[in-house]
PDB file of C-alpha atoms and ligand atoms in Angstrom:
ATOM      1  CA  MET A   1      -8.545  10.256  21.015  1.00 56.00           C
ATOM      2  CA  THR A   2      -8.428  11.226  17.357  1.00 73.00           C
ATOM      3  CA  GLU A   3      -9.886   8.614  15.081  1.00 86.00           C
ATOM      4  CA  LEU A   4      -8.125   7.370  11.997  1.00 95.00           C
ATOM      5  CA  ARG A   5     -10.250   8.628   9.119  1.00 96.00           C
ATOM      6  CA  THR A   6      -7.976   9.385   6.183  1.00 97.00           C
ATOM      7  CA  ALA A   7      -5.566   7.368   4.081  1.00 98.00           C
ATOM      8  CA  VAL A   8      -3.000   8.631   1.600  1.00 98.00           C
ATOM      9  CA  PHE A   9      -2.088   6.644  -1.498  1.00 97.00           C
ATOM     10  CA  PRO A  10       1.088   7.917  -3.132  1.00 96.00           C
ATOM     11  CA  VAL A  11       0.643   6.863  -6.760  1.00 93.00           C
ATOM     12  CA  ALA A  12       3.003   9.194  -8.583  1.00 82.00           C
ATOM     13  CA  GLY A  13       5.984   6.817  -8.877  1.00 78.00           C
ATOM     14  CA  LEU A  14       7.298   5.928 -12.319  1.00 76.00           C
ATOM     15  CA  GLY A  15       7.116   2.144 -11.907  1.00 78.00           C
ATOM     16  CA  THR A  16      10.411   1.634 -13.718  1.00 83.00           C
ATOM     17  CA  ARG A  17      10.878  -1.889 -12.355  1.00 86.00           C
ATOM     18  CA  PHE A  18       7.903  -2.936 -14.464  1.00 88.00           C
ATOM     19  CA  LEU A  19       8.676  -1.433 -17.850  1.00 89.00           C
ATOM     20  CA  PRO A  20       7.386  -1.743 -20.513  1.00 90.00           C
ATOM     21  CA  ALA A  21       4.071  -2.670 -18.792  1.00 88.00           C
ATOM     22  CA  THR A  22       4.151   0.668 -16.965  1.00 87.00           C
ATOM     23  CA  LYS A  23       5.121   2.852 -19.926  1.00 87.00           C
ATOM     24  CA  ALA A  24       1.593   4.191 -20.398  1.00 86.00           C
ATOM     25  CA  ASN A  25      -0.211   2.525 -17.476  1.00 88.00           C
ATOM     26  CA  PRO A  26       0.370   3.182 -13.790  1.00 90.00           C
ATOM     27  CA  LYS A  27       1.821   0.245 -11.867  1.00 92.00           C
ATOM     28  CA  GLU A  28      -1.008   0.631  -9.351  1.00 94.00           C
ATOM     29  CA  MET A  29      -3.503  -0.357 -12.081  1.00 94.00           C
ATOM     30  CA  LEU A  30      -1.825  -3.716 -12.745  1.00 95.00           C
ATOM     31  CA  PRO A  31      -4.462  -6.341 -11.946  1.00 96.00           C
ATOM     32  CA  VAL A  32      -4.079  -9.273  -9.603  1.00 97.00           C
ATOM     33  CA  VAL A  33      -6.671 -11.744 -10.937  1.00 96.00           C
ATOM     34  CA  ASP A  34      -9.548  -9.293 -11.522  1.00 93.00           C
ATOM     35  CA  LYS A  35      -8.813  -6.167  -9.464  1.00 95.00           C
ATOM     36  CA  PRO A  36      -6.106  -3.541  -9.835  1.00 96.00           C
ATOM     37  CA  LEU A  37      -3.575  -3.210  -7.024  1.00 97.00           C
ATOM     38  CA  ILE A  38      -4.923   0.212  -6.065  1.00 97.00           C
ATOM     39  CA  GLN A  39      -8.372  -1.253  -5.442  1.00 97.00           C
ATOM     40  CA  TYR A  40      -6.968  -3.853  -3.047  1.00 98.00           C
ATOM     41  CA  ALA A  41      -5.237  -1.023  -1.164  1.00 98.00           C
ATOM     42  CA  ALA A  42      -8.399   1.115  -1.108  1.00 97.00           C
ATOM     43  CA  GLU A  43     -10.472  -1.830   0.165  1.00 97.00           C
ATOM     44  CA  GLU A  44      -7.879  -2.485   2.862  1.00 98.00           C
ATOM     45  CA  ALA A  45      -8.134   1.137   4.003  1.00 98.00           C
ATOM     46  CA  VAL A  46     -11.933   0.996   4.056  1.00 97.00           C
ATOM     47  CA  SER A  47     -11.798  -2.218   6.117  1.00 97.00           C
ATOM     48  CA  ALA A  48      -9.797  -0.260   8.723  1.00 97.00           C
ATOM     49  CA  GLY A  49     -12.539   2.363   9.028  1.00 96.00           C
ATOM     50  CA  ILE A  50     -11.037   4.936   6.652  1.00 97.00           C
ATOM     51  CA  GLU A  51     -13.607   7.231   5.026  1.00 96.00           C
ATOM     52  CA  THR A  52     -11.481   9.593   2.941  1.00 97.00           C
ATOM     53  CA  LEU A  53      -8.981   8.333   0.385  1.00 97.00           C
ATOM     54  CA  VAL A  54      -6.375  10.839  -0.774  1.00 97.00           C
ATOM     55  CA  PHE A  55      -4.580   9.906  -3.976  1.00 96.00           C
ATOM     56  CA  VAL A  56      -1.386  11.806  -4.693  1.00 95.00           C
ATOM     57  CA  TYR A  57      -0.915  11.196  -8.379  1.00 92.00           C
ATOM     58  CA  GLY A  58       1.281  12.287 -11.270  1.00 85.00           C
ATOM     59  CA  ARG A  59       1.443  12.171 -15.046  1.00 75.00           C
ATOM     60  CA  ASN A  60       0.067   9.060 -16.791  1.00 73.00           C
ATOM     61  CA  LYS A  61      -2.060   8.258 -13.751  1.00 76.00           C
ATOM     62  CA  GLY A  62      -5.435   9.396 -15.112  1.00 83.00           C
ATOM     63  CA  SER A  63      -6.757   5.846 -15.183  1.00 90.00           C
ATOM     64  CA  ILE A  64      -6.571   5.762 -11.363  1.00 92.00           C
ATOM     65  CA  VAL A  65      -8.861   8.805 -11.211  1.00 90.00           C
ATOM     66  CA  ASP A  66     -11.189   7.142 -13.742  1.00 90.00           C
ATOM     67  CA  HIS A  67     -11.192   3.867 -11.812  1.00 92.00           C
ATOM     68  CA  PHE A  68     -12.700   5.516  -8.726  1.00 89.00           C
ATOM     69  CA  ASP A  69     -15.026   7.766 -10.730  1.00 82.00           C
ATOM     70  CA  LYS A  70     -18.539   6.936 -11.885  1.00 77.00           C
ATOM     71  CA  ALA A  71     -18.475   5.234 -15.305  1.00 75.00           C
ATOM     72  CA  TYR A  72     -21.829   6.454 -16.721  1.00 75.00           C
ATOM     73  CA  GLU A  73     -21.549   4.980 -20.230  1.00 81.00           C
ATOM     74  CA  LEU A  74     -20.328   1.586 -19.074  1.00 80.00           C
ATOM     75  CA  GLU A  75     -22.977   1.423 -16.331  1.00 80.00           C
ATOM     76  CA  THR A  76     -25.787   2.309 -18.762  1.00 85.00           C
ATOM     77  CA  GLU A  77     -24.546  -0.273 -21.266  1.00 85.00           C
ATOM     78  CA  LEU A  78     -24.325  -3.040 -18.658  1.00 80.00           C
ATOM     79  CA  HIS A  79     -27.716  -2.057 -17.227  1.00 82.00           C
ATOM     80  CA  ASN A  80     -29.343  -2.137 -20.693  1.00 86.00           C
ATOM     81  CA  LYS A  81     -27.863  -5.559 -21.374  1.00 86.00           C
ATOM     82  CA  GLY A  82     -29.061  -6.871 -17.981  1.00 86.00           C
ATOM     83  CA  LYS A  83     -25.529  -7.726 -16.881  1.00 83.00           C
ATOM     84  CA  GLN A  84     -26.216  -7.187 -13.185  1.00 85.00           C
ATOM     85  CA  GLU A  85     -23.154  -8.913 -11.773  1.00 83.00           C
ATOM     86  CA  MET A  86     -20.767  -6.901 -13.938  1.00 82.00           C
ATOM     87  CA  LEU A  87     -22.706  -3.740 -13.193  1.00 79.00           C
ATOM     88  CA  ALA A  88     -22.276  -4.361  -9.463  1.00 81.00           C
ATOM     89  CA  ALA A  89     -18.509  -4.932  -9.919  1.00 78.00           C
ATOM     90  CA  VAL A  90     -18.236  -1.550 -11.681  1.00 71.00           C
ATOM     91  CA  LYS A  91     -20.505   0.344  -9.279  1.00 75.00           C
ATOM     92  CA  ASN A  92     -19.200  -1.110  -6.031  1.00 72.00           C
ATOM     93  CA  VAL A  93     -15.557  -0.200  -6.423  1.00 75.00           C
ATOM     94  CA  LEU A  94     -16.001   1.770  -3.178  1.00 87.00           C
ATOM     95  CA  PRO A  95     -18.850   1.934  -0.652  1.00 87.00           C
ATOM     96  CA  SER A  96     -20.967   5.084  -0.896  1.00 86.00           C
ATOM     97  CA  HIS A  97     -19.823   6.568   2.456  1.00 92.00           C
ATOM     98  CA  VAL A  98     -16.219   6.761   1.197  1.00 93.00           C
ATOM     99  CA  SER A  99     -14.983   9.853  -0.639  1.00 93.00           C
ATOM    100  CA  CYS A 100     -11.914  10.371  -2.786  1.00 94.00           C
ATOM    101  CA  VAL A 101      -9.625  13.372  -3.042  1.00 95.00           C
ATOM    102  CA  PHE A 102      -7.089  13.671  -5.851  1.00 94.00           C
ATOM    103  CA  ILE A 103      -3.967  15.784  -5.472  1.00 94.00           C
ATOM    104  CA  ARG A 104      -1.587  16.270  -8.334  1.00 91.00           C
ATOM    105  CA  GLN A 105       2.107  15.979  -7.495  1.00 89.00           C
ATOM    106  CA  ALA A 106       3.689  17.889 -10.349  1.00 84.00           C
ATOM    107  CA  GLU A 107       7.162  16.431  -9.851  1.00 85.00           C
ATOM    108  CA  ALA A 108       8.013  12.969  -8.498  1.00 83.00           C
ATOM    109  CA  LEU A 109      10.354  14.204  -5.746  1.00 91.00           C
ATOM    110  CA  GLY A 110      10.027  11.152  -3.531  1.00 93.00           C
ATOM    111  CA  LEU A 111       7.652   9.381  -1.160  1.00 95.00           C
ATOM    112  CA  GLY A 112       8.140  11.989   1.576  1.00 97.00           C
ATOM    113  CA  HIS A 113       7.210  14.787  -0.787  1.00 96.00           C
ATOM    114  CA  ALA A 114       4.134  12.870  -1.991  1.00 96.00           C
ATOM    115  CA  VAL A 115       2.910  12.490   1.602  1.00 97.00           C
ATOM    116  CA  LEU A 116       3.570  16.190   2.265  1.00 97.00           C
ATOM    117  CA  CYS A 117       1.318  17.047  -0.706  1.00 96.00           C
ATOM    118  CA  ALA A 118      -1.619  15.599   1.295  1.00 96.00           C
ATOM    119  CA  ARG A 119      -1.105  18.002   4.221  1.00 96.00           C
ATOM    120  CA  PRO A 120      -3.841  20.501   3.214  1.00 95.00           C
ATOM    121  CA  VAL A 121      -6.437  17.705   3.285  1.00 95.00           C
ATOM    122  CA  ILE A 122      -5.275  16.074   6.515  1.00 96.00           C
ATOM    123  CA  GLY A 123      -4.410  18.993   8.786  1.00 91.00           C
ATOM    124  CA  ASN A 124      -3.978  17.942  12.420  1.00 94.00           C
ATOM    125  CA  GLU A 125      -5.260  14.390  12.272  1.00 95.00           C
ATOM    126  CA  PRO A 126      -3.485  11.044  12.251  1.00 97.00           C
ATOM    127  CA  PHE A 127      -3.553   9.314   8.892  1.00 98.00           C
ATOM    128  CA  ALA A 128      -2.552   6.124   7.115  1.00 98.00           C
ATOM    129  CA  VAL A 129      -0.249   5.734   4.124  1.00 98.00           C
ATOM    130  CA  LEU A 130      -0.596   2.713   1.863  1.00 98.00           C
ATOM    131  CA  LEU A 131       1.764   1.817  -0.973  1.00 98.00           C
ATOM    132  CA  ALA A 132      -0.353  -0.214  -3.364  1.00 97.00           C
ATOM    133  CA  ASP A 133       2.511  -2.286  -4.746  1.00 94.00           C
ATOM    134  CA  ASP A 134       2.823  -3.977  -1.344  1.00 97.00           C
ATOM    135  CA  LEU A 135      -0.129  -6.351  -1.388  1.00 98.00           C
ATOM    136  CA  VAL A 136      -0.964  -8.158   1.857  1.00 98.00           C
ATOM    137  CA  LEU A 137      -3.045 -11.317   1.992  1.00 97.00           C
ATOM    138  CA  SER A 138      -4.417 -11.834   5.488  1.00 97.00           C
ATOM    139  CA  GLU A 139      -7.569 -12.728   7.371  1.00 96.00           C
ATOM    140  CA  GLN A 140      -7.880  -9.362   9.136  1.00 98.00           C
ATOM    141  CA  SER A 141      -6.497  -6.743   6.766  1.00 98.00           C
ATOM    142  CA  CYS A 142      -3.010  -5.445   7.532  1.00 98.00           C
ATOM    143  CA  LEU A 143      -4.143  -1.838   8.043  1.00 98.00           C
ATOM    144  CA  SER A 144      -7.025  -2.959  10.243  1.00 98.00           C
ATOM    145  CA  GLN A 145      -4.535  -4.872  12.450  1.00 98.00           C
ATOM    146  CA  MET A 146      -2.393  -1.729  12.621  1.00 98.00           C
ATOM    147  CA  ALA A 147      -5.443   0.422  13.417  1.00 97.00           C
ATOM    148  CA  ASP A 148      -6.067  -1.831  16.445  1.00 97.00           C
ATOM    149  CA  VAL A 149      -2.509  -1.098  17.617  1.00 97.00           C
ATOM    150  CA  TYR A 150      -3.028   2.627  16.980  1.00 97.00           C
ATOM    151  CA  ASN A 151      -6.344   2.678  18.862  1.00 96.00           C
ATOM    152  CA  TYR A 152      -4.618   1.138  21.876  1.00 96.00           C
ATOM    153  CA  HIS A 153      -1.351   3.113  21.914  1.00 96.00           C
ATOM    154  CA  HIS A 154      -2.383   6.377  20.147  1.00 96.00           C
ATOM    155  CA  CYS A 155       0.914   6.856  18.343  1.00 97.00           C
ATOM    156  CA  SER A 156       2.481   6.261  14.943  1.00 98.00           C
ATOM    157  CA  VAL A 157       2.639   2.620  13.850  1.00 98.00           C
ATOM    158  CA  LEU A 158       4.705   1.206  10.985  1.00 98.00           C
ATOM    159  CA  GLY A 159       4.017  -2.167   9.366  1.00 98.00           C
ATOM    160  CA  ILE A 160       7.209  -4.221   9.524  1.00 98.00           C
ATOM    161  CA  GLU A 161       8.409  -7.584   8.312  1.00 97.00           C
ATOM    162  CA  ASN A 162      11.592  -9.586   8.661  1.00 97.00           C
ATOM    163  CA  VAL A 163      13.404  -9.836   5.307  1.00 97.00           C
ATOM    164  CA  ALA A 164      16.398 -11.799   4.019  1.00 96.00           C
ATOM    165  CA  GLU A 165      19.790 -10.104   4.480  1.00 96.00           C
ATOM    166  CA  ASP A 166      20.218  -9.598   0.738  1.00 96.00           C
ATOM    167  CA  GLN A 167      16.885  -7.705   0.662  1.00 95.00           C
ATOM    168  CA  VAL A 168      17.639  -5.270   3.482  1.00 97.00           C
ATOM    169  CA  SER A 169      19.119  -2.586   1.231  1.00 96.00           C
ATOM    170  CA  SER A 170      15.810  -2.285  -0.677  1.00 95.00           C
ATOM    171  CA  TYR A 171      13.796  -1.070   2.318  1.00 96.00           C
ATOM    172  CA  GLY A 172      13.463   1.322   5.195  1.00 97.00           C
ATOM    173  CA  VAL A 173      14.927  -0.695   8.090  1.00 98.00           C
ATOM    174  CA  ILE A 174      14.113  -0.254  11.781  1.00 98.00           C
ATOM    175  CA  GLY A 175      15.933  -0.602  15.067  1.00 97.00           C
ATOM    176  CA  GLY A 176      14.371  -0.714  18.514  1.00 97.00           C
ATOM    177  CA  THR A 177      13.392  -2.827  21.475  1.00 97.00           C
ATOM    178  CA  SER A 178      10.762  -5.521  21.655  1.00 96.00           C
ATOM    179  CA  LEU A 179       7.689  -4.603  23.735  1.00 95.00           C
ATOM    180  CA  LYS A 180       5.996  -7.945  23.223  1.00 94.00           C
ATOM    181  CA  SER A 181       5.745 -10.498  20.467  1.00 92.00           C
ATOM    182  CA  GLY A 182       5.371  -8.638  17.162  1.00 95.00           C
ATOM    183  CA  LEU A 183       5.519  -5.115  18.642  1.00 97.00           C
ATOM    184  CA  TRP A 184       8.618  -2.911  18.696  1.00 98.00           C
ATOM    185  CA  GLU A 185       9.379   0.434  20.275  1.00 98.00           C
ATOM    186  CA  LEU A 186      11.438   2.096  17.577  1.00 98.00           C
ATOM    187  CA  ASP A 187      14.489   4.303  18.054  1.00 97.00           C
ATOM    188  CA  GLN A 188      15.991   4.007  14.577  1.00 97.00           C
ATOM    189  CA  ILE A 189      14.902   3.885  10.980  1.00 98.00           C
ATOM    190  CA  VAL A 190      17.249   4.047   8.000  1.00 97.00           C
ATOM    191  CA  GLU A 191      16.352   4.171   4.312  1.00 97.00           C
ATOM    192  CA  LYS A 192      17.911   1.441   2.181  1.00 96.00           C
ATOM    193  CA  PRO A 193      21.036   0.799   4.297  1.00 96.00           C
ATOM    194  CA  PRO A 194      23.817  -1.546   3.198  1.00 96.00           C
ATOM    195  CA  ILE A 195      23.503  -4.729   5.287  1.00 95.00           C
ATOM    196  CA  ASP A 196      26.581  -3.886   7.411  1.00 95.00           C
ATOM    197  CA  GLN A 197      24.948  -0.600   8.468  1.00 95.00           C
ATOM    198  CA  ALA A 198      21.400  -1.893   8.965  1.00 97.00           C
ATOM    199  CA  PRO A 199      20.055  -1.753  12.543  1.00 97.00           C
ATOM    200  CA  SER A 200      18.198  -5.060  11.984  1.00 97.00           C
ATOM    201  CA  THR A 201      16.663  -7.146   9.214  1.00 97.00           C
ATOM    202  CA  LYS A 202      13.184  -5.784   9.962  1.00 98.00           C
ATOM    203  CA  ALA A 203      11.935  -3.819   6.975  1.00 98.00           C
ATOM    204  CA  VAL A 204       9.137  -1.284   6.796  1.00 98.00           C
ATOM    205  CA  ILE A 205       6.542  -2.349   4.259  1.00 97.00           C
ATOM    206  CA  GLY A 206       4.205   0.090   2.561  1.00 97.00           C
ATOM    207  CA  ARG A 207       1.830   0.508   5.521  1.00 98.00           C
ATOM    208  CA  TYR A 208       2.119   3.449   7.897  1.00 98.00           C
ATOM    209  CA  ILE A 209      -0.093   5.119  10.476  1.00 98.00           C
ATOM    210  CA  LEU A 210       1.420   8.522  11.172  1.00 98.00           C
ATOM    211  CA  SER A 211       0.669  11.359  13.524  1.00 97.00           C
ATOM    212  CA  HIS A 212       0.326  14.782  11.886  1.00 97.00           C
ATOM    213  CA  GLU A 213       3.659  15.944  13.388  1.00 97.00           C
ATOM    214  CA  ILE A 214       5.302  14.171  10.456  1.00 98.00           C
ATOM    215  CA  PHE A 215       4.334  17.096   8.194  1.00 97.00           C
ATOM    216  CA  ALA A 216       6.546  19.608  10.056  1.00 97.00           C
ATOM    217  CA  HIS A 217       9.498  17.257   9.595  1.00 97.00           C
ATOM    218  CA  LEU A 218       8.668  16.577   5.945  1.00 97.00           C
ATOM    219  CA  ALA A 219       8.432  20.299   5.226  1.00 95.00           C
ATOM    220  CA  ASN A 220      12.085  20.691   6.304  1.00 95.00           C
ATOM    221  CA  GLN A 221      13.330  17.444   4.881  1.00 91.00           C
ATOM    222  CA  GLY A 222      16.162  17.588   2.344  1.00 91.00           C
ATOM    223  CA  LYS A 223      16.940  14.917  -0.223  1.00 92.00           C
ATOM    224  CA  GLY A 224      18.083  11.539   1.069  1.00 91.00           C
ATOM    225  CA  ALA A 225      18.707   8.098  -0.432  1.00 91.00           C
ATOM    226  CA  GLY A 226      18.419   8.110  -4.237  1.00 90.00           C
ATOM    227  CA  GLY A 227      18.293  11.936  -4.241  1.00 92.00           C
ATOM    228  CA  GLU A 228      14.631  11.806  -3.106  1.00 92.00           C
ATOM    229  CA  ILE A 229      12.758  13.367  -0.202  1.00 94.00           C
ATOM    230  CA  GLN A 230      12.311  10.258   1.929  1.00 96.00           C
ATOM    231  CA  LEU A 231       9.450   9.591   4.314  1.00 97.00           C
ATOM    232  CA  THR A 232      11.857   7.406   6.305  1.00 97.00           C
ATOM    233  CA  ASP A 233      14.174  10.362   7.078  1.00 97.00           C
ATOM    234  CA  ALA A 234      11.276  12.461   8.394  1.00 97.00           C
ATOM    235  CA  ILE A 235      10.069   9.531  10.540  1.00 98.00           C
ATOM    236  CA  ALA A 236      13.623   9.242  11.951  1.00 98.00           C
ATOM    237  CA  LYS A 237      13.430  12.896  13.059  1.00 97.00           C
ATOM    238  CA  MET A 238       9.906  12.595  14.437  1.00 97.00           C
ATOM    239  CA  MET A 239      10.989   9.567  16.483  1.00 97.00           C
ATOM    240  CA  LYS A 240      13.169  11.800  18.647  1.00 96.00           C
ATOM    241  CA  SER A 241      10.123  13.495  20.186  1.00 96.00           C
ATOM    242  CA  LYS A 242       7.143  11.277  19.311  1.00 97.00           C
ATOM    243  CA  ARG A 243       6.571   7.607  19.950  1.00 98.00           C
ATOM    244  CA  VAL A 244       6.738   5.322  16.895  1.00 98.00           C
ATOM    245  CA  LEU A 245       5.931   1.606  17.090  1.00 98.00           C
ATOM    246  CA  GLY A 246       6.758  -1.157  14.625  1.00 98.00           C
ATOM    247  CA  TYR A 247       4.142  -3.863  14.196  1.00 98.00           C
ATOM    248  CA  GLU A 248       4.834  -7.267  12.635  1.00 98.00           C
ATOM    249  CA  PHE A 249       1.511  -7.877  10.931  1.00 98.00           C
ATOM    250  CA  GLU A 250      -0.044 -11.280  10.405  1.00 97.00           C
ATOM    251  CA  GLY A 251      -0.320 -12.210   6.761  1.00 97.00           C
ATOM    252  CA  ARG A 252       1.715 -12.626   3.600  1.00 97.00           C
ATOM    253  CA  ARG A 253       3.083  -9.635   1.747  1.00 98.00           C
ATOM    254  CA  PHE A 254       3.758  -9.697  -1.972  1.00 98.00           C
ATOM    255  CA  ASP A 255       6.110  -7.141  -3.470  1.00 95.00           C
ATOM    256  CA  CYS A 256       4.053  -6.423  -6.578  1.00 95.00           C
ATOM    257  CA  GLY A 257       6.563  -3.783  -7.657  1.00 91.00           C
ATOM    258  CA  SER A 258       8.836  -6.657  -8.670  1.00 90.00           C
ATOM    259  CA  LYS A 259       8.013  -9.103 -11.432  1.00 93.00           C
ATOM    260  CA  LEU A 260       8.510 -12.229  -9.324  1.00 94.00           C
ATOM    261  CA  GLY A 261       6.549 -10.843  -6.372  1.00 95.00           C
ATOM    262  CA  TYR A 262       3.731  -9.907  -8.729  1.00 96.00           C
ATOM    263  CA  LEU A 263       3.661 -13.377 -10.314  1.00 97.00           C
ATOM    264  CA  GLN A 264       3.615 -14.951  -6.854  1.00 97.00           C
ATOM    265  CA  ALA A 265       0.653 -12.745  -5.903  1.00 98.00           C
ATOM    266  CA  GLN A 266      -1.219 -13.840  -9.048  1.00 97.00           C
ATOM    267  CA  LEU A 267      -0.633 -17.440  -8.050  1.00 97.00           C
ATOM    268  CA  ALA A 268      -1.681 -16.988  -4.402  1.00 97.00           C
ATOM    269  CA  TYR A 269      -4.760 -14.852  -5.141  1.00 97.00           C
ATOM    270  CA  GLY A 270      -5.708 -16.988  -8.149  1.00 97.00           C
ATOM    271  CA  LEU A 271      -5.600 -20.186  -6.096  1.00 97.00           C
ATOM    272  CA  GLN A 272      -7.729 -18.586  -3.350  1.00 95.00           C
ATOM    273  CA  HIS A 273     -10.266 -17.053  -5.721  1.00 94.00           C
ATOM    274  CA  PRO A 274     -13.786 -18.301  -4.853  1.00 93.00           C
ATOM    275  CA  ASP A 275     -14.881 -18.829  -8.503  1.00 93.00           C
ATOM    276  CA  LEU A 276     -11.606 -19.589 -10.240  1.00 95.00           C
ATOM    277  CA  GLY A 277      -9.453 -21.198  -7.532  1.00 95.00           C
ATOM    278  CA  ALA A 278     -10.216 -24.875  -8.178  1.00 96.00           C
ATOM    279  CA  ASP A 279      -9.832 -24.636 -11.975  1.00 97.00           C
ATOM    280  CA  PHE A 280      -6.739 -22.496 -11.635  1.00 96.00           C
ATOM    281  CA  ALA A 281      -5.139 -25.060  -9.309  1.00 96.00           C
ATOM    282  CA  GLU A 282      -5.692 -27.713 -11.972  1.00 96.00           C
ATOM    283  CA  ILE A 283      -4.157 -25.503 -14.653  1.00 95.00           C
ATOM    284  CA  ALA A 284      -1.181 -24.710 -12.417  1.00 94.00           C
ATOM    285  CA  ARG A 285      -0.586 -28.397 -11.633  1.00 94.00           C
ATOM    286  CA  ASP A 286      -0.834 -29.223 -15.329  1.00 94.00           C
ATOM    287  CA  GLU A 287       1.684 -26.535 -16.275  1.00 92.00           C
ATOM    288  CA  LEU A 288       4.115 -27.707 -13.595  1.00 92.00           C
ATOM    289  CA  SER A 289       3.884 -31.325 -14.705  1.00 92.00           C
ATOM    290  CA  LYS A 290       4.556 -30.269 -18.320  1.00 91.00           C
ATOM    291  CA  LEU A 291       7.649 -28.446 -17.078  1.00 87.00           C
ATOM    292  CA  SER A 292       8.934 -31.497 -15.218  1.00 83.00           C
ATOM    293  CA  THR A 293       8.542 -33.750 -18.269  1.00 81.00           C
ATOM    294  CA  GLN A 294      10.380 -31.360 -20.598  1.00 73.00           C
TER     295      GLN A 294
HETATM  296  C1  G1P B   1       9.466   2.668  -0.041  1.00 64.54           C
HETATM  297  C2  G1P B   1      10.021   3.276   1.246  1.00 64.54           C
HETATM  298  C3  G1P B   1      10.771   2.210   2.045  1.00 64.54           C
HETATM  299  C4  G1P B   1       9.851   1.030   2.315  1.00 64.54           C
HETATM  300  C5  G1P B   1       9.279   0.489   0.989  1.00 64.54           C
HETATM  301  C6  G1P B   1       8.233  -0.570   1.244  1.00 64.54           C
HETATM  302  O1  G1P B   1      10.545   2.314  -0.869  1.00 64.54           O
HETATM  303  O2  G1P B   1      10.884   4.345   0.918  1.00 64.54           O
HETATM  304  O3  G1P B   1      11.230   2.744   3.260  1.00 64.54           O
HETATM  305  O4  G1P B   1      10.553   0.019   3.006  1.00 64.54           O
HETATM  306  O5  G1P B   1       8.667   1.537   0.234  1.00 64.54           O
HETATM  307  O6  G1P B   1       7.800  -1.152   0.069  1.00 64.54           O
HETATM  308  P1  G1P B   1      10.382   2.030  -2.452  1.00 64.54           P
HETATM  309  O7  G1P B   1       9.854   0.635  -2.567  1.00 64.54           O
HETATM  310  O8  G1P B   1       9.432   3.042  -2.977  1.00 64.54           O
HETATM  311  O9  G1P B   1      11.768   2.148  -3.030  1.00 64.54           O
END
C-alpha cells in the first residue's frame, strides 16, 4: 500500500469574495483568532501524517512563502527580549520533519490546473488536496478521518457534506450509493450544478485524497464551469475507471471564503480558545445584549 505523504495547497486564487481585504493580502493569510487559515490547513495535513506540503501559489502570495520560512530577524529580536512564548509561536509553525515545496502557478487557470502544477513533485503517489478557506473544527482532524478511510479502502476519498438546496450551485456535488453511514460509493460529480440538475445535495468540501491517475485526466482537461480547468471534471472522468468514495466527515465546516462563514469561524474558534474563550464569551454576550436593548 502506498502511504499518504504529500498534500497540495492551491493558494493561487484571487479571493474576490473578500475584497478589499484580499487586494494585497492572500485570503489564505486571513487570521482566525491568532493563526492564518493556511496554518490551520497545514496543521491538519500534518495531523494526518503528511510530511511534504506543496503550495501552488500565484502573484501577491509571497506572505504565504514567508509564513512557512524561517524569520531570522524576528526570532533574534524575540530571543534577545526573552519573549520565549512568542518565539515558540514563530518557530513552531511546522514541526521540523515537515518540508515545504513552493510551485508558482503563473496564471490562475482553475483548481484543476493548480493541482496539475504539483505533478512533478508527486509523481505516482496518492496525495491530499486542502483548500484553506474551508476550515473544519473537529476532534480528530478532517483529513486524518479521511486518511483512515483511505488506509482501509486504498482509493480516492472526497470530503463531503450535506448543504442547503440554495447552496448546491456553489459546490462540486456528488451522486452515488450509500455503503454505510457516512460513506458513499460515487458514480457522479458535477461542478456547481443548478439545483434541478444536481445529483444530490451532498457537496464536496475542500478536502480530497486522490490517486495519481487524476493527473492524466487533468492533463487532458478542457475548461469547465466558470471557464476554468476544474478538478471536479477530472474526478468525474477518473471515476469511470477508478474507485472514488465520498466521506461525510465529523465536525463543523466554516466557509471562510465568505464573510459570514469567516465571522462564524471567528466566533466558534474564539469561544473555544483556551486562553481567550471565557473572556470572549463575556464580550460576545455583552455585545448581544446591547443589540437587543437598542
Ligand atoms: C471549489 C471546488 C468545488 C468545491 C469547493 C469546496 O470551488 O471547485 O467543487 O465544492 O471548492 O469549497 P470554489 O469554492 O473554489 O469555487
